[in-house]
Amino acid sequence: VLGLIWMYYRLQLQKLKAKNKLLEDKMALEQQLNKSVLTSIKSQMNPHFFYNALNTIQAYIFTNDKMKANTYLAKFSKLTRLILEHSEKDTISLAEEADALILYLELEKMRFKEDFHYHINFIDIVSKESIELPPMIIQPYVENAIKHGLLHKDSEKELFILFK
């Protein structure tokens, strides 16, 4: 009888240890996920972009161009809010991604003055709301295209984005 009790006790103890191990693993994964989410948010909007955006606002203020400063600041704050809202979601619609991308491009256009133009086209897409993708997945590619492809170009700067 004592042997059976001891075996039952050991079995229950093993089950409890296994359950605790699973909980520890789950907590570790959640911590890694939270850390990854923060890293993702940081990488989604390059700190260089924020620095440039604030410098542009400051330049508009110094040149006493209140209208442009106000417009730029409104778009910048709306984009920042969208990024924070989207970072809480696993996926967003193509329409939401396009809206954030347009805001980003409008800010970049104001920085480049008149020689930067962008075109966003949707081919064979019936509903932008029905297509889901990770948030801010396209923006880093667009930022790289602008920074490394168009920024140093002397002639007209045109960016074409096609969703198909």
PDB file of C-alpha atoms in Angstrom:
ATOM      1  CA  VAL A   1       0.000   0.000   0.000  1.00  0.00           C
ATOM      2  CA  LEU A   2       2.851   2.382   0.890  1.00  0.00           C
ATOM      3  CA  GLY A   3       4.471   1.618  -2.465  1.00  0.00           C
ATOM      4  CA  LEU A   4       1.268   2.453  -4.331  1.00  0.00           C
ATOM      5  CA  ILE A   5       0.891   5.700  -2.382  1.00  0.00           C
ATOM      6  CA  TRP A   6       4.505   6.594  -3.094  1.00  0.00           C
ATOM      7  CA  MET A   7       4.061   5.831  -6.844  1.00  0.00           C
ATOM      8  CA  TYR A   8       0.850   7.920  -6.946  1.00  0.00           C
ATOM      9  CA  TYR A   9       2.633  10.777  -5.165  1.00  0.00           C
ATOM     10  CA  ARG A  10       5.590  10.611  -7.626  1.00  0.00           C
ATOM     11  CA  LEU A  11       3.203  10.537 -10.600  1.00  0.00           C
ATOM     12  CA  GLN A  12       1.332  13.605  -9.335  1.00  0.00           C
ATOM     13  CA  LEU A  13       4.625  15.365  -8.624  1.00  0.00           C
ATOM     14  CA  GLN A  14       5.827  14.667 -12.187  1.00  0.00           C
ATOM     15  CA  LYS A  15       2.571  15.998 -13.620  1.00  0.00           C
ATOM     16  CA  LEU A  16       2.899  19.155 -11.519  1.00  0.00           C
ATOM     17  CA  LYS A  17       6.524  19.643 -12.602  1.00  0.00           C
ATOM     18  CA  ALA A  18       5.548  19.201 -16.257  1.00  0.00           C
ATOM     19  CA  LYS A  19       2.716  21.708 -15.867  1.00  0.00           C
ATOM     20  CA  ASN A  20       5.064  24.235 -14.218  1.00  0.00           C
ATOM     21  CA  LYS A  21       7.620  23.709 -16.982  1.00  0.00           C
ATOM     22  CA  LEU A  22       4.967  24.437 -19.607  1.00  0.00           C
ATOM     23  CA  LEU A  23       3.941  27.612 -17.768  1.00  0.00           C
ATOM     24  CA  GLU A  24       7.580  28.740 -17.537  1.00  0.00           C
ATOM     25  CA  ASP A  25       8.073  28.072 -21.250  1.00  0.00           C
ATOM     26  CA  LYS A  26       4.896  29.992 -22.059  1.00  0.00           C
ATOM     27  CA  MET A  27       6.027  32.978 -19.975  1.00  0.00           C
ATOM     28  CA  ALA A  28       9.449  32.931 -21.646  1.00  0.00           C
ATOM     29  CA  LEU A  29       7.821  32.875 -25.089  1.00  0.00           C
ATOM     30  CA  GLU A  30       5.522  35.750 -24.139  1.00  0.00           C
ATOM     31  CA  GLN A  31       8.519  37.774 -22.951  1.00  0.00           C
ATOM     32  CA  GLN A  32      10.326  37.067 -26.213  1.00  0.00           C
ATOM     33  CA  LEU A  33       7.214  38.028 -28.163  1.00  0.00           C
ATOM     34  CA  ASN A  34       6.880  41.314 -26.262  1.00  0.00           C
ATOM     35  CA  LYS A  35      10.542  42.057 -26.898  1.00  0.00           C
ATOM     36  CA  SER A  36      10.100  41.217 -30.592  1.00  0.00           C
ATOM     37  CA  VAL A  37       7.046  43.468 -30.814  1.00  0.00           C
ATOM     38  CA  LEU A  38       9.009  46.373 -29.362  1.00  0.00           C
ATOM     39  CA  THR A  39      11.871  45.706 -31.750  1.00  0.00           C
ATOM     40  CA  SER A  40       9.397  45.525 -34.609  1.00  0.00           C
ATOM     41  CA  ILE A  41       7.830  48.846 -33.667  1.00  0.00           C
ATOM     42  CA  LYS A  42      11.246  50.463 -33.445  1.00  0.00           C
ATOM     43  CA  SER A  43      12.312  49.091 -36.808  1.00  0.00           C
ATOM     44  CA  GLN A  44       9.028  49.896 -38.509  1.00  0.00           C
ATOM     45  CA  MET A  45       9.677  53.569 -38.402  1.00  0.00           C
ATOM     46  CA  ASN A  46      13.315  54.332 -38.691  1.00  0.00           C
ATOM     47  CA  PRO A  47      14.490  56.799 -36.021  1.00  0.00           C
ATOM     48  CA  HIS A  48      16.204  58.622 -38.879  1.00  0.00           C
ATOM     49  CA  PHE A  49      12.768  59.326 -40.358  1.00  0.00           C
ATOM     50  CA  PHE A  50      11.517  60.778 -37.059  1.00  0.00           C
ATOM     51  CA  TYR A  51      14.611  62.961 -36.815  1.00  0.00           C
ATOM     52  CA  ASN A  52      14.138  64.213 -40.375  1.00  0.00           C
ATOM     53  CA  ALA A  53      10.425  64.818 -39.823  1.00  0.00           C
ATOM     54  CA  LEU A  54      11.043  66.900 -36.721  1.00  0.00           C
ATOM     55  CA  ASN A  55      13.826  68.821 -38.494  1.00  0.00           C
ATOM     56  CA  THR A  56      11.466  69.600 -41.348  1.00  0.00           C
ATOM     57  CA  ILE A  57       8.835  70.903 -38.934  1.00  0.00           C
ATOM     58  CA  GLN A  58      11.496  72.967 -37.221  1.00  0.00           C
ATOM     59  CA  ALA A  59      12.652  74.390 -40.571  1.00  0.00           C
ATOM     60  CA  TYR A  60       9.078  75.409 -41.428  1.00  0.00           C
ATOM     61  CA  ILE A  61       8.779  77.139 -38.066  1.00  0.00           C
ATOM     62  CA  PHE A  62      12.094  78.968 -38.509  1.00  0.00           C
ATOM     63  CA  THR A  63      11.088  80.196 -41.958  1.00  0.00           C
ATOM     64  CA  ASN A  64       7.770  81.290 -40.457  1.00  0.00           C
ATOM     65  CA  ASP A  65       5.811  79.004 -42.790  1.00  0.00           C
ATOM     66  CA  LYS A  66       3.115  78.199 -40.251  1.00  0.00           C
ATOM     67  CA  MET A  67       0.757  76.631 -42.762  1.00  0.00           C
ATOM     68  CA  LYS A  68       3.312  74.061 -43.961  1.00  0.00           C
ATOM     69  CA  ALA A  69       4.489  73.419 -40.388  1.00  0.00           C
ATOM     70  CA  ASN A  70       0.903  72.790 -39.301  1.00  0.00           C
ATOM     71  CA  THR A  71       0.150  70.533 -42.289  1.00  0.00           C
ATOM     72  CA  TYR A  72       3.342  68.535 -41.799  1.00  0.00           C
ATOM     73  CA  LEU A  73       2.788  68.188 -38.060  1.00  0.00           C
ATOM     74  CA  ALA A  74      -0.807  67.027 -38.579  1.00  0.00           C
ATOM     75  CA  LYS A  75       0.276  64.357 -41.067  1.00  0.00           C
ATOM     76  CA  PHE A  76       3.206  63.324 -38.889  1.00  0.00           C
ATOM     77  CA  SER A  77       1.015  62.899 -35.806  1.00  0.00           C
ATOM     78  CA  LYS A  78      -1.609  60.981 -37.784  1.00  0.00           C
ATOM     79  CA  LEU A  79       1.054  58.631 -39.171  1.00  0.00           C
ATOM     80  CA  THR A  80       2.543  58.105 -35.705  1.00  0.00           C
ATOM     81  CA  ARG A  81      -0.903  57.286 -34.315  1.00  0.00           C
ATOM     82  CA  LEU A  82      -1.561  54.837 -37.161  1.00  0.00           C
ATOM     83  CA  ILE A  83       1.761  53.103 -36.567  1.00  0.00           C
ATOM     84  CA  LEU A  84       1.005  52.683 -32.876  1.00  0.00           C
ATOM     85  CA  GLU A  85      -2.507  51.395 -33.605  1.00  0.00           C
ATOM     86  CA  HIS A  86      -1.256  48.984 -36.255  1.00  0.00           C
ATOM     87  CA  SER A  87       1.536  47.694 -34.030  1.00  0.00           C
ATOM     88  CA  GLU A  88      -1.085  46.192 -31.703  1.00  0.00           C
ATOM     89  CA  LYS A  89      -2.521  44.063 -34.530  1.00  0.00           C
ATOM     90  CA  ASP A  90      -1.136  40.937 -36.159  1.00  0.00           C
ATOM     91  CA  THR A  91      -2.549  41.886 -39.562  1.00  0.00           C
ATOM     92  CA  ILE A  92      -4.155  44.910 -41.178  1.00  0.00           C
ATOM     93  CA  SER A  93      -6.012  45.342 -44.440  1.00  0.00           C
ATOM     94  CA  LEU A  94      -4.251  46.456 -47.601  1.00  0.00           C
ATOM     95  CA  ALA A  95      -6.396  49.604 -47.437  1.00  0.00           C
ATOM     96  CA  GLU A  96      -5.016  50.451 -43.975  1.00  0.00           C
ATOM     97  CA  GLU A  97      -1.452  49.739 -45.115  1.00  0.00           C
ATOM     98  CA  ALA A  98      -1.959  51.936 -48.179  1.00  0.00           C
ATOM     99  CA  ASP A  99      -3.341  54.788 -46.039  1.00  0.00           C
ATOM    100  CA  ALA A 100      -0.284  54.695 -43.766  1.00  0.00           C
ATOM    101  CA  LEU A 101       2.000  54.460 -46.787  1.00  0.00           C
ATOM    102  CA  ILE A 102       0.346  57.477 -48.417  1.00  0.00           C
ATOM    103  CA  LEU A 103       0.794  59.520 -45.239  1.00  0.00           C
ATOM    104  CA  TYR A 104       4.447  58.518 -45.106  1.00  0.00           C
ATOM    105  CA  LEU A 105       4.943  59.436 -48.771  1.00  0.00           C
ATOM    106  CA  GLU A 106       3.187  62.775 -48.309  1.00  0.00           C
ATOM    107  CA  LEU A 107       5.630  63.611 -45.519  1.00  0.00           C
ATOM    108  CA  GLU A 108       8.573  62.619 -47.679  1.00  0.00           C
ATOM    109  CA  LYS A 109       7.152  64.646 -50.561  1.00  0.00           C
ATOM    110  CA  MET A 110       7.041  67.760 -48.371  1.00  0.00           C
ATOM    111  CA  ARG A 111      10.706  67.196 -47.479  1.00  0.00           C
ATOM    112  CA  PHE A 112      11.774  66.801 -51.130  1.00  0.00           C
ATOM    113  CA  LYS A 113       9.857  69.870 -52.275  1.00  0.00           C
ATOM    114  CA  GLU A 114       8.538  69.710 -55.823  1.00  0.00           C
ATOM    115  CA  ASP A 115      10.826  67.134 -57.460  1.00  0.00           C
ATOM    116  CA  PHE A 116       9.407  64.017 -55.757  1.00  0.00           C
ATOM    117  CA  HIS A 117       6.322  62.251 -57.081  1.00  0.00           C
ATOM    118  CA  TYR A 118       4.830  58.907 -56.222  1.00  0.00           C
ATOM    119  CA  HIS A 119       2.233  56.707 -57.859  1.00  0.00           C
ATOM    120  CA  ILE A 120       0.378  53.880 -56.125  1.00  0.00           C
ATOM    121  CA  ASN A 121      -1.622  51.547 -58.332  1.00  0.00           C
ATOM    122  CA  PHE A 122      -3.821  48.565 -57.535  1.00  0.00           C
ATOM    123  CA  ILE A 123      -4.231  46.042 -60.363  1.00  0.00           C
ATOM    124  CA  ASP A 124      -6.697  43.143 -60.228  1.00  0.00           C
ATOM    125  CA  ILE A 125      -7.571  43.903 -56.600  1.00  0.00           C
ATOM    126  CA  VAL A 126     -11.318  43.835 -56.034  1.00  0.00           C
ATOM    127  CA  SER A 127     -11.335  44.721 -52.341  1.00  0.00           C
ATOM    128  CA  LYS A 128      -8.397  46.273 -50.490  1.00  0.00           C
ATOM    129  CA  GLU A 129     -10.192  45.524 -47.214  1.00  0.00           C
ATOM    130  CA  SER A 130     -10.232  41.759 -47.818  1.00  0.00           C
ATOM    131  CA  ILE A 131      -6.447  41.419 -48.224  1.00  0.00           C
ATOM    132  CA  GLU A 132      -4.624  41.079 -44.889  1.00  0.00           C
ATOM    133  CA  LEU A 133      -0.904  41.569 -44.331  1.00  0.00           C
ATOM    134  CA  PRO A 134       1.439  42.309 -41.419  1.00  0.00           C
ATOM    135  CA  PRO A 135       1.425  45.993 -40.465  1.00  0.00           C
ATOM    136  CA  MET A 136       4.061  48.313 -41.918  1.00  0.00           C
ATOM    137  CA  ILE A 137       5.598  45.557 -44.017  1.00  0.00           C
ATOM    138  CA  ILE A 138       5.897  47.693 -47.141  1.00  0.00           C
ATOM    139  CA  GLN A 139       7.038  50.989 -45.600  1.00  0.00           C
ATOM    140  CA  PRO A 140      10.659  49.912 -44.888  1.00  0.00           C
ATOM    141  CA  TYR A 141      11.080  48.940 -48.562  1.00  0.00           C
ATOM    142  CA  VAL A 142       9.658  52.265 -49.689  1.00  0.00           C
ATOM    143  CA  GLU A 143      11.891  54.100 -47.226  1.00  0.00           C
ATOM    144  CA  ASN A 144      14.935  52.238 -48.587  1.00  0.00           C
ATOM    145  CA  ALA A 145      13.937  53.047 -52.163  1.00  0.00           C
ATOM    146  CA  ILE A 146      13.706  56.728 -51.288  1.00  0.00           C
ATOM    147  CA  LYS A 147      16.817  56.846 -49.122  1.00  0.00           C
ATOM    148  CA  HIS A 148      19.114  54.775 -51.325  1.00  0.00           C
ATOM    149  CA  GLY A 149      17.557  55.226 -54.754  1.00  0.00           C
ATOM    150  CA  LEU A 150      15.955  58.633 -55.029  1.00  0.00           C
ATOM    151  CA  LEU A 151      17.510  60.874 -52.379  1.00  0.00           C
ATOM    152  CA  HIS A 152      20.755  61.506 -54.240  1.00  0.00           C
ATOM    153  CA  LYS A 153      19.220  61.619 -57.691  1.00  0.00           C
ATOM    154  CA  ASP A 154      19.658  65.019 -59.359  1.00  0.00           C
ATOM    155  CA  SER A 155      16.725  64.753 -61.736  1.00  0.00           C
ATOM    156  CA  GLU A 156      13.031  64.232 -61.092  1.00  0.00           C
ATOM    157  CA  LYS A 157      12.413  61.689 -58.338  1.00  0.00           C
ATOM    158  CA  GLU A 158       9.538  59.313 -59.116  1.00  0.00           C
ATOM    159  CA  LEU A 159       8.444  56.295 -57.114  1.00  0.00           C
ATOM    160  CA  PHE A 160       6.048  53.717 -58.530  1.00  0.00           C
ATOM    161  CA  ILE A 161       4.320  51.267 -56.190  1.00  0.00           C
ATOM    162  CA  LEU A 162       2.186  48.532 -57.694  1.00  0.00           C
ATOM    163  CA  PHE A 163      -0.076  46.175 -55.782  1.00  0.00           C
ATOM    164  CA  LYS A 164      -1.188  43.245 -57.886  1.00  0.00           C
TER     165      LYS A 164
END
